[in-house]
Structure formats: C-alpha cells, structure tokens
Amino acid sequence: MLATEVDRASVEKMVRSFYAMLIKDDLVGPFFTKALGDDLKNDKWYEHFRTLDNFWLMMMTGEKGYMGDPFLPHVFIGKLTEETFARWLELFSKHVHSQFIPEIADKFDKKAEILAKKFMEFLEIGDEFEDDDEY
Ligand code: HEM
C-alpha cells in the first residue's frame, strides 16, 4: 500500500529499499559500492541510511536532524556526469512513486531534481551555472 504520510517510518522504508535497488544499477550502483561496500548491513551503510533518513525528513517536513553537507561527499566519489544524475533521478522518481501517494512522490521528485541541479552546478557538470535558487 502506498504511504500517505511522510514520517520516520515511511522515509526509512523508502531509503533502504531505494539503495537496495540502486546498487544493482550498472551505472549508478558502483559509486555506492565503491564508497560504502556491497553489504547493506555493514556499519558504513548503517550510517549512510541514518544520514539519508534525517536528510529526507528535513527536506520533506523541515524536521531538524540532518547536520551534514550534502554537496561535499559527491566531490570525492568519482566522476559524476549528467547521465549519472539523470539515471539517479529516474530511479528515484520510479521508486518514490512505488512507495508514496502521487502528491507526496511528486514533492520528493521536485526536491531531488532541484538538488541534483545544484550538485551539477557545484561539480561544474553541464552548462548551467546559476546559483540563485535555494534548495
Ligand atoms: C549521480 C547521482 C549520485 C551518486 C552516484 C551519489 C553517490 C553518493 C555516495 C557514494 C554517497 C556516500 C559518500 C560517502 O559517505 O562516502 C552519497 C552521499 C549523499 N548523497 Fe548522493 N549521490 C548522487 C546523487 C544524489 C542526489 C541527487 C542527492 C539528493 C537529492 C544525494 C544526496 C546525498 C546525501 C544527502 C548524502 C549524504 C551526505 C552526508 O554525508 O551528509 N545524492 N551520495
């Protein structure tokens, strides 16, 4: 059944099942397995999941808890391209729509798209270098 609310339980479920699917993708998966390993039960993944739970709760509900810098880790994980981001966004969109009712899934999508665009600007990928909109 599709979740009708964004709360810790629905976000935790979405985050874990998203990465279980993402690491199997031939384009995006290797970035994650290289950084965090391929055992989703290891300590690095545990931390990553906790971080992402807090990150998405903050993005979607404003709940404080995420204290990190979402941009910086992406500088060090290897060469990200427009294609990699497009794949990530496509898989994320499909996944959130399999987890949440459309109104909520669309909001996740929108947040992810805005941030991905920011990441690409930050990483100097593509040719749009505006920095006037907030995420
Ligand atoms: C090309 C697509 C992407 C790839 C391959 C990717 C990969 C990664 C990897 C490997 C990490 C873990 C780094 C580490 O702990 O060593 C990470 C962290 C993270 N990613 Fe991404 N990412 C992508 C896109 C995105 C997008 C679009 C978002 C947000 C909408 C996002 C949000 C985050 C956040 C919040 C963290 C945790 C940062 C922290 O430690 O505070 N990523 N990403």
PDB file of C-alpha atoms and ligand atoms in Angstrom:
ATOM      1  CA  MET A   1       0.000   0.000   0.000  1.00  0.00           C
ATOM      2  CA  LEU A   2       1.249   3.487  -0.814  1.00  0.00           C
ATOM      3  CA  ALA A   3       2.242   5.633   2.159  1.00  0.00           C
ATOM      4  CA  THR A   4       0.038   8.673   2.693  1.00  0.00           C
ATOM      5  CA  GLU A   5       2.356  10.402   5.147  1.00  0.00           C
ATOM      6  CA  VAL A   6       5.985  11.400   5.333  1.00  0.00           C
ATOM      7  CA  ASP A   7       7.183  10.251   8.722  1.00  0.00           C
ATOM      8  CA  ARG A   8      10.272   8.470  10.017  1.00  0.00           C
ATOM      9  CA  ALA A   9       8.841   5.013   9.330  1.00  0.00           C
ATOM     10  CA  SER A  10       7.847   5.709   5.709  1.00  0.00           C
ATOM     11  CA  VAL A  11      11.132   7.517   4.985  1.00  0.00           C
ATOM     12  CA  GLU A  12      13.227   4.705   6.498  1.00  0.00           C
ATOM     13  CA  LYS A  13      11.416   2.173   4.339  1.00  0.00           C
ATOM     14  CA  MET A  14      11.814   4.280   1.199  1.00  0.00           C
ATOM     15  CA  VAL A  15      15.526   4.980   1.822  1.00  0.00           C
ATOM     16  CA  ARG A  16      16.511   1.343   2.466  1.00  0.00           C
ATOM     17  CA  SER A  17      14.596  -0.102  -0.452  1.00  0.00           C
ATOM     18  CA  PHE A  18      15.872   2.685  -2.741  1.00  0.00           C
ATOM     19  CA  TYR A  19      19.520   1.850  -2.133  1.00  0.00           C
ATOM     20  CA  ALA A  20      18.892  -1.918  -2.284  1.00  0.00           C
ATOM     21  CA  MET A  21      17.647  -1.276  -5.822  1.00  0.00           C
ATOM     22  CA  LEU A  22      20.188   1.448  -6.694  1.00  0.00           C
ATOM     23  CA  ILE A  23      23.300  -0.632  -6.006  1.00  0.00           C
ATOM     24  CA  LYS A  24      22.128  -3.109  -8.664  1.00  0.00           C
ATOM     25  CA  ASP A  25      22.141  -0.410 -11.342  1.00  0.00           C
ATOM     26  CA  ASP A  26      25.181  -0.767 -13.603  1.00  0.00           C
ATOM     27  CA  LEU A  27      25.728   2.998 -13.973  1.00  0.00           C
ATOM     28  CA  VAL A  28      24.999   4.416 -10.506  1.00  0.00           C
ATOM     29  CA  GLY A  29      25.490   1.332  -8.296  1.00  0.00           C
ATOM     30  CA  PRO A  30      29.307   1.168  -8.467  1.00  0.00           C
ATOM     31  CA  PHE A  31      29.665   4.676  -6.944  1.00  0.00           C
ATOM     32  CA  PHE A  32      27.898   3.420  -3.841  1.00  0.00           C
ATOM     33  CA  THR A  33      29.526   0.021  -3.553  1.00  0.00           C
ATOM     34  CA  LYS A  34      32.956   1.635  -4.001  1.00  0.00           C
ATOM     35  CA  ALA A  35      32.297   4.163  -1.223  1.00  0.00           C
ATOM     36  CA  LEU A  36      30.254   2.025   1.172  1.00  0.00           C
ATOM     37  CA  GLY A  37      30.719  -1.640   0.195  1.00  0.00           C
ATOM     38  CA  ASP A  38      28.139  -4.076  -1.132  1.00  0.00           C
ATOM     39  CA  ASP A  39      26.806  -5.332   2.209  1.00  0.00           C
ATOM     40  CA  LEU A  40      23.867  -3.102   3.101  1.00  0.00           C
ATOM     41  CA  LYS A  41      24.128  -4.354   6.675  1.00  0.00           C
ATOM     42  CA  ASN A  42      27.649  -3.022   7.276  1.00  0.00           C
ATOM     43  CA  ASP A  43      28.464  -0.003   9.505  1.00  0.00           C
ATOM     44  CA  LYS A  44      29.056   2.409   6.615  1.00  0.00           C
ATOM     45  CA  TRP A  45      25.661   1.669   5.120  1.00  0.00           C
ATOM     46  CA  TYR A  46      24.048   1.902   8.546  1.00  0.00           C
ATOM     47  CA  GLU A  47      25.450   5.420   8.892  1.00  0.00           C
ATOM     48  CA  HIS A  48      24.501   6.316   5.333  1.00  0.00           C
ATOM     49  CA  PHE A  49      20.902   5.185   5.898  1.00  0.00           C
ATOM     50  CA  ARG A  50      20.667   7.178   9.140  1.00  0.00           C
ATOM     51  CA  THR A  51      22.046  10.244   7.367  1.00  0.00           C
ATOM     52  CA  LEU A  52      19.644   9.874   4.455  1.00  0.00           C
ATOM     53  CA  ASP A  53      16.647   9.303   6.764  1.00  0.00           C
ATOM     54  CA  ASN A  54      17.412  12.590   8.501  1.00  0.00           C
ATOM     55  CA  PHE A  55      18.198  14.317   5.233  1.00  0.00           C
ATOM     56  CA  TRP A  56      14.881  13.389   3.584  1.00  0.00           C
ATOM     57  CA  LEU A  57      12.875  14.127   6.710  1.00  0.00           C
ATOM     58  CA  MET A  58      14.422  17.592   6.764  1.00  0.00           C
ATOM     59  CA  MET A  59      13.811  18.120   3.044  1.00  0.00           C
ATOM     60  CA  MET A  60      10.190  16.977   3.184  1.00  0.00           C
ATOM     61  CA  THR A  61       8.968  18.078   6.603  1.00  0.00           C
ATOM     62  CA  GLY A  62      11.542  20.590   7.836  1.00  0.00           C
ATOM     63  CA  GLU A  63      12.331  18.323  10.785  1.00  0.00           C
ATOM     64  CA  LYS A  64      15.774  19.197  12.105  1.00  0.00           C
ATOM     65  CA  GLY A  65      18.270  16.372  12.452  1.00  0.00           C
ATOM     66  CA  TYR A  66      20.367  16.394   9.299  1.00  0.00           C
ATOM     67  CA  MET A  67      23.610  18.139  10.182  1.00  0.00           C
ATOM     68  CA  GLY A  68      25.813  17.307   7.194  1.00  0.00           C
ATOM     69  CA  ASP A  69      26.879  18.862   3.938  1.00  0.00           C
ATOM     70  CA  PRO A  70      25.103  17.095   1.079  1.00  0.00           C
ATOM     71  CA  PHE A  71      27.423  18.545  -1.569  1.00  0.00           C
ATOM     72  CA  LEU A  72      30.913  17.706  -0.415  1.00  0.00           C
ATOM     73  CA  PRO A  73      30.869  13.855  -0.451  1.00  0.00           C
ATOM     74  CA  HIS A  74      29.982  13.935  -4.141  1.00  0.00           C
ATOM     75  CA  VAL A  75      33.242  15.681  -4.982  1.00  0.00           C
ATOM     76  CA  PHE A  76      35.265  12.674  -3.864  1.00  0.00           C
ATOM     77  CA  ILE A  77      33.328   9.654  -5.110  1.00  0.00           C
ATOM     78  CA  GLY A  78      34.479   9.604  -8.739  1.00  0.00           C
ATOM     79  CA  LYS A  79      33.407  11.204 -11.976  1.00  0.00           C
ATOM     80  CA  LEU A  80      29.719  12.035 -11.924  1.00  0.00           C
ATOM     81  CA  THR A  81      28.141  13.110 -15.213  1.00  0.00           C
ATOM     82  CA  GLU A  82      24.790  14.444 -16.402  1.00  0.00           C
ATOM     83  CA  GLU A  83      23.968  10.894 -17.421  1.00  0.00           C
ATOM     84  CA  THR A  84      24.692   9.543 -13.927  1.00  0.00           C
ATOM     85  CA  PHE A  85      22.474  12.182 -12.352  1.00  0.00           C
ATOM     86  CA  ALA A  86      19.720  11.569 -14.918  1.00  0.00           C
ATOM     87  CA  ARG A  87      19.762   7.836 -14.097  1.00  0.00           C
ATOM     88  CA  TRP A  88      19.750   8.508 -10.341  1.00  0.00           C
ATOM     89  CA  LEU A  89      16.759  10.836 -10.748  1.00  0.00           C
ATOM     90  CA  GLU A  90      14.887   8.404 -12.992  1.00  0.00           C
ATOM     91  CA  LEU A  91      15.330   5.558 -10.493  1.00  0.00           C
ATOM     92  CA  PHE A  92      14.499   7.796  -7.548  1.00  0.00           C
ATOM     93  CA  SER A  93      11.306   9.003  -9.220  1.00  0.00           C
ATOM     94  CA  LYS A  94      10.171   5.466 -10.045  1.00  0.00           C
ATOM     95  CA  HIS A  95      10.971   4.378  -6.535  1.00  0.00           C
ATOM     96  CA  VAL A  96       9.219   7.152  -4.614  1.00  0.00           C
ATOM     97  CA  HIS A  97       6.134   6.624  -6.787  1.00  0.00           C
ATOM     98  CA  SER A  98       6.165   2.952  -5.776  1.00  0.00           C
ATOM     99  CA  GLN A  99       6.249   3.986  -2.099  1.00  0.00           C
ATOM    100  CA  PHE A 100       4.146   7.137  -1.677  1.00  0.00           C
ATOM    101  CA  ILE A 101       0.874   8.536  -2.990  1.00  0.00           C
ATOM    102  CA  PRO A 102       1.453  10.708  -6.097  1.00  0.00           C
ATOM    103  CA  GLU A 103       1.182  14.097  -4.314  1.00  0.00           C
ATOM    104  CA  ILE A 104       3.988  13.148  -1.942  1.00  0.00           C
ATOM    105  CA  ALA A 105       6.070  11.287  -4.527  1.00  0.00           C
ATOM    106  CA  ASP A 106       5.959  14.349  -6.799  1.00  0.00           C
ATOM    107  CA  LYS A 107       7.262  16.510  -3.951  1.00  0.00           C
ATOM    108  CA  PHE A 108      10.184  14.111  -3.376  1.00  0.00           C
ATOM    109  CA  ASP A 109      10.883  14.258  -7.104  1.00  0.00           C
ATOM    110  CA  LYS A 110      10.875  18.011  -7.214  1.00  0.00           C
ATOM    111  CA  LYS A 111      13.239  18.316  -4.233  1.00  0.00           C
ATOM    112  CA  ALA A 112      15.616  15.743  -5.745  1.00  0.00           C
ATOM    113  CA  GLU A 113      15.618  17.492  -9.124  1.00  0.00           C
ATOM    114  CA  ILE A 114      16.397  20.893  -7.628  1.00  0.00           C
ATOM    115  CA  LEU A 115      19.198  19.470  -5.547  1.00  0.00           C
ATOM    116  CA  ALA A 116      20.644  17.398  -8.402  1.00  0.00           C
ATOM    117  CA  LYS A 117      20.793  20.579 -10.476  1.00  0.00           C
ATOM    118  CA  LYS A 118      22.606  22.306  -7.608  1.00  0.00           C
ATOM    119  CA  PHE A 119      25.016  19.390  -7.325  1.00  0.00           C
ATOM    120  CA  MET A 120      25.797  19.614 -11.028  1.00  0.00           C
ATOM    121  CA  GLU A 121      26.446  23.333 -10.750  1.00  0.00           C
ATOM    122  CA  PHE A 122      28.623  22.743  -7.705  1.00  0.00           C
ATOM    123  CA  LEU A 123      30.526  19.972  -9.507  1.00  0.00           C
ATOM    124  CA  GLU A 124      30.633  22.031 -12.705  1.00  0.00           C
ATOM    125  CA  ILE A 125      28.787  19.386 -14.726  1.00  0.00           C
ATOM    126  CA  GLY A 126      26.747  20.599 -17.721  1.00  0.00           C
ATOM    127  CA  ASP A 127      26.497  24.224 -18.758  1.00  0.00           C
ATOM    128  CA  GLU A 128      24.090  25.909 -16.323  1.00  0.00           C
ATOM    129  CA  PHE A 129      25.835  27.886 -13.660  1.00  0.00           C
ATOM    130  CA  GLU A 130      23.135  29.853 -11.893  1.00  0.00           C
ATOM    131  CA  ASP A 131      23.282  29.975  -8.137  1.00  0.00           C
ATOM    132  CA  ASP A 132      20.268  31.996  -7.155  1.00  0.00           C
ATOM    133  CA  ASP A 133      17.698  29.375  -6.171  1.00  0.00           C
ATOM    134  CA  GLU A 134      17.539  27.687  -2.796  1.00  0.00           C
ATOM    135  CA  TYR A 135      17.039  24.000  -2.137  1.00  0.00           C
TER     136      TYR A 135
HETATM  137  C1  HEM B   1      24.726  10.742  -9.687  1.00  0.00           C
HETATM  138  C2  HEM B   1      23.993  10.537  -8.656  1.00  0.00           C
HETATM  139  C3  HEM B   1      24.541  10.301  -7.257  1.00  0.00           C
HETATM  140  C4  HEM B   1      25.517   9.443  -6.829  1.00  0.00           C
HETATM  141  C5  HEM B   1      26.316   8.444  -7.660  1.00  0.00           C
HETATM  142  C6  HEM B   1      25.640   9.642  -5.402  1.00  0.00           C
HETATM  143  C7  HEM B   1      26.512   8.963  -4.580  1.00  0.00           C
HETATM  144  C8  HEM B   1      26.670   9.168  -3.237  1.00  0.00           C
HETATM  145  C9  HEM B   1      27.589   8.448  -2.381  1.00  0.00           C
HETATM  146  C10 HEM B   1      28.520   7.314  -2.852  1.00  0.00           C
HETATM  147  C11 HEM B   1      27.469   8.947  -1.149  1.00  0.00           C
HETATM  148  C12 HEM B   1      28.205   8.467   0.105  1.00  0.00           C
HETATM  149  C13 HEM B   1      29.525   9.194   0.273  1.00  0.00           C
HETATM  150  C14 HEM B   1      30.263   8.639   1.488  1.00  0.00           C
HETATM  151  O1  HEM B   1      29.690   8.611   2.592  1.00  0.00           O
HETATM  152  O2  HEM B   1      31.416   8.239   1.316  1.00  0.00           O
HETATM  153  C15 HEM B   1      26.466   9.986  -1.186  1.00  0.00           C
HETATM  154  C16 HEM B   1      26.048  10.722  -0.111  1.00  0.00           C
HETATM  155  C17 HEM B   1      24.940  11.527  -0.116  1.00  0.00           C
HETATM  156  N1  HEM B   1      24.137  11.798  -1.204  1.00  0.00           N
HETATM  157 FE1  HEM B   1      24.463  11.225  -3.080  1.00  0.00          FE
HETATM  158  N2  HEM B   1      24.751  10.589  -5.000  1.00  0.00           N
HETATM  159  C18 HEM B   1      24.052  11.011  -6.113  1.00  0.00           C
HETATM  160  C19 HEM B   1      23.046  11.937  -6.153  1.00  0.00           C
HETATM  161  C20 HEM B   1      22.456  12.477  -5.048  1.00  0.00           C
HETATM  162  C21 HEM B   1      21.284  13.316  -5.055  1.00  0.00           C
HETATM  163  C22 HEM B   1      20.548  13.777  -6.320  1.00  0.00           C
HETATM  164  C23 HEM B   1      21.014  13.609  -3.747  1.00  0.00           C
HETATM  165  C24 HEM B   1      19.911  14.417  -3.172  1.00  0.00           C
HETATM  166  C25 HEM B   1      18.771  14.641  -3.737  1.00  0.00           C
HETATM  167  C26 HEM B   1      22.022  12.983  -2.929  1.00  0.00           C
HETATM  168  C27 HEM B   1      22.109  13.086  -1.565  1.00  0.00           C
HETATM  169  C28 HEM B   1      23.120  12.607  -0.794  1.00  0.00           C
HETATM  170  C29 HEM B   1      23.270  12.877   0.625  1.00  0.00           C
HETATM  171  C30 HEM B   1      22.359  13.724   1.487  1.00  0.00           C
HETATM  172  C31 HEM B   1      24.413  12.201   1.050  1.00  0.00           C
HETATM  173  C32 HEM B   1      24.980  12.158   2.463  1.00  0.00           C
HETATM  174  C33 HEM B   1      25.865  13.375   2.700  1.00  0.00           C
HETATM  175  C34 HEM B   1      26.398  13.387   4.129  1.00  0.00           C
HETATM  176  O3  HEM B   1      27.228  12.518   4.443  1.00  0.00           O
HETATM  177  O4  HEM B   1      25.959  14.241   4.896  1.00  0.00           O
HETATM  178  N3  HEM B   1      22.867  12.302  -3.743  1.00  0.00           N
HETATM  179  N4  HEM B   1      25.997  10.092  -2.477  1.00  0.00           N
END
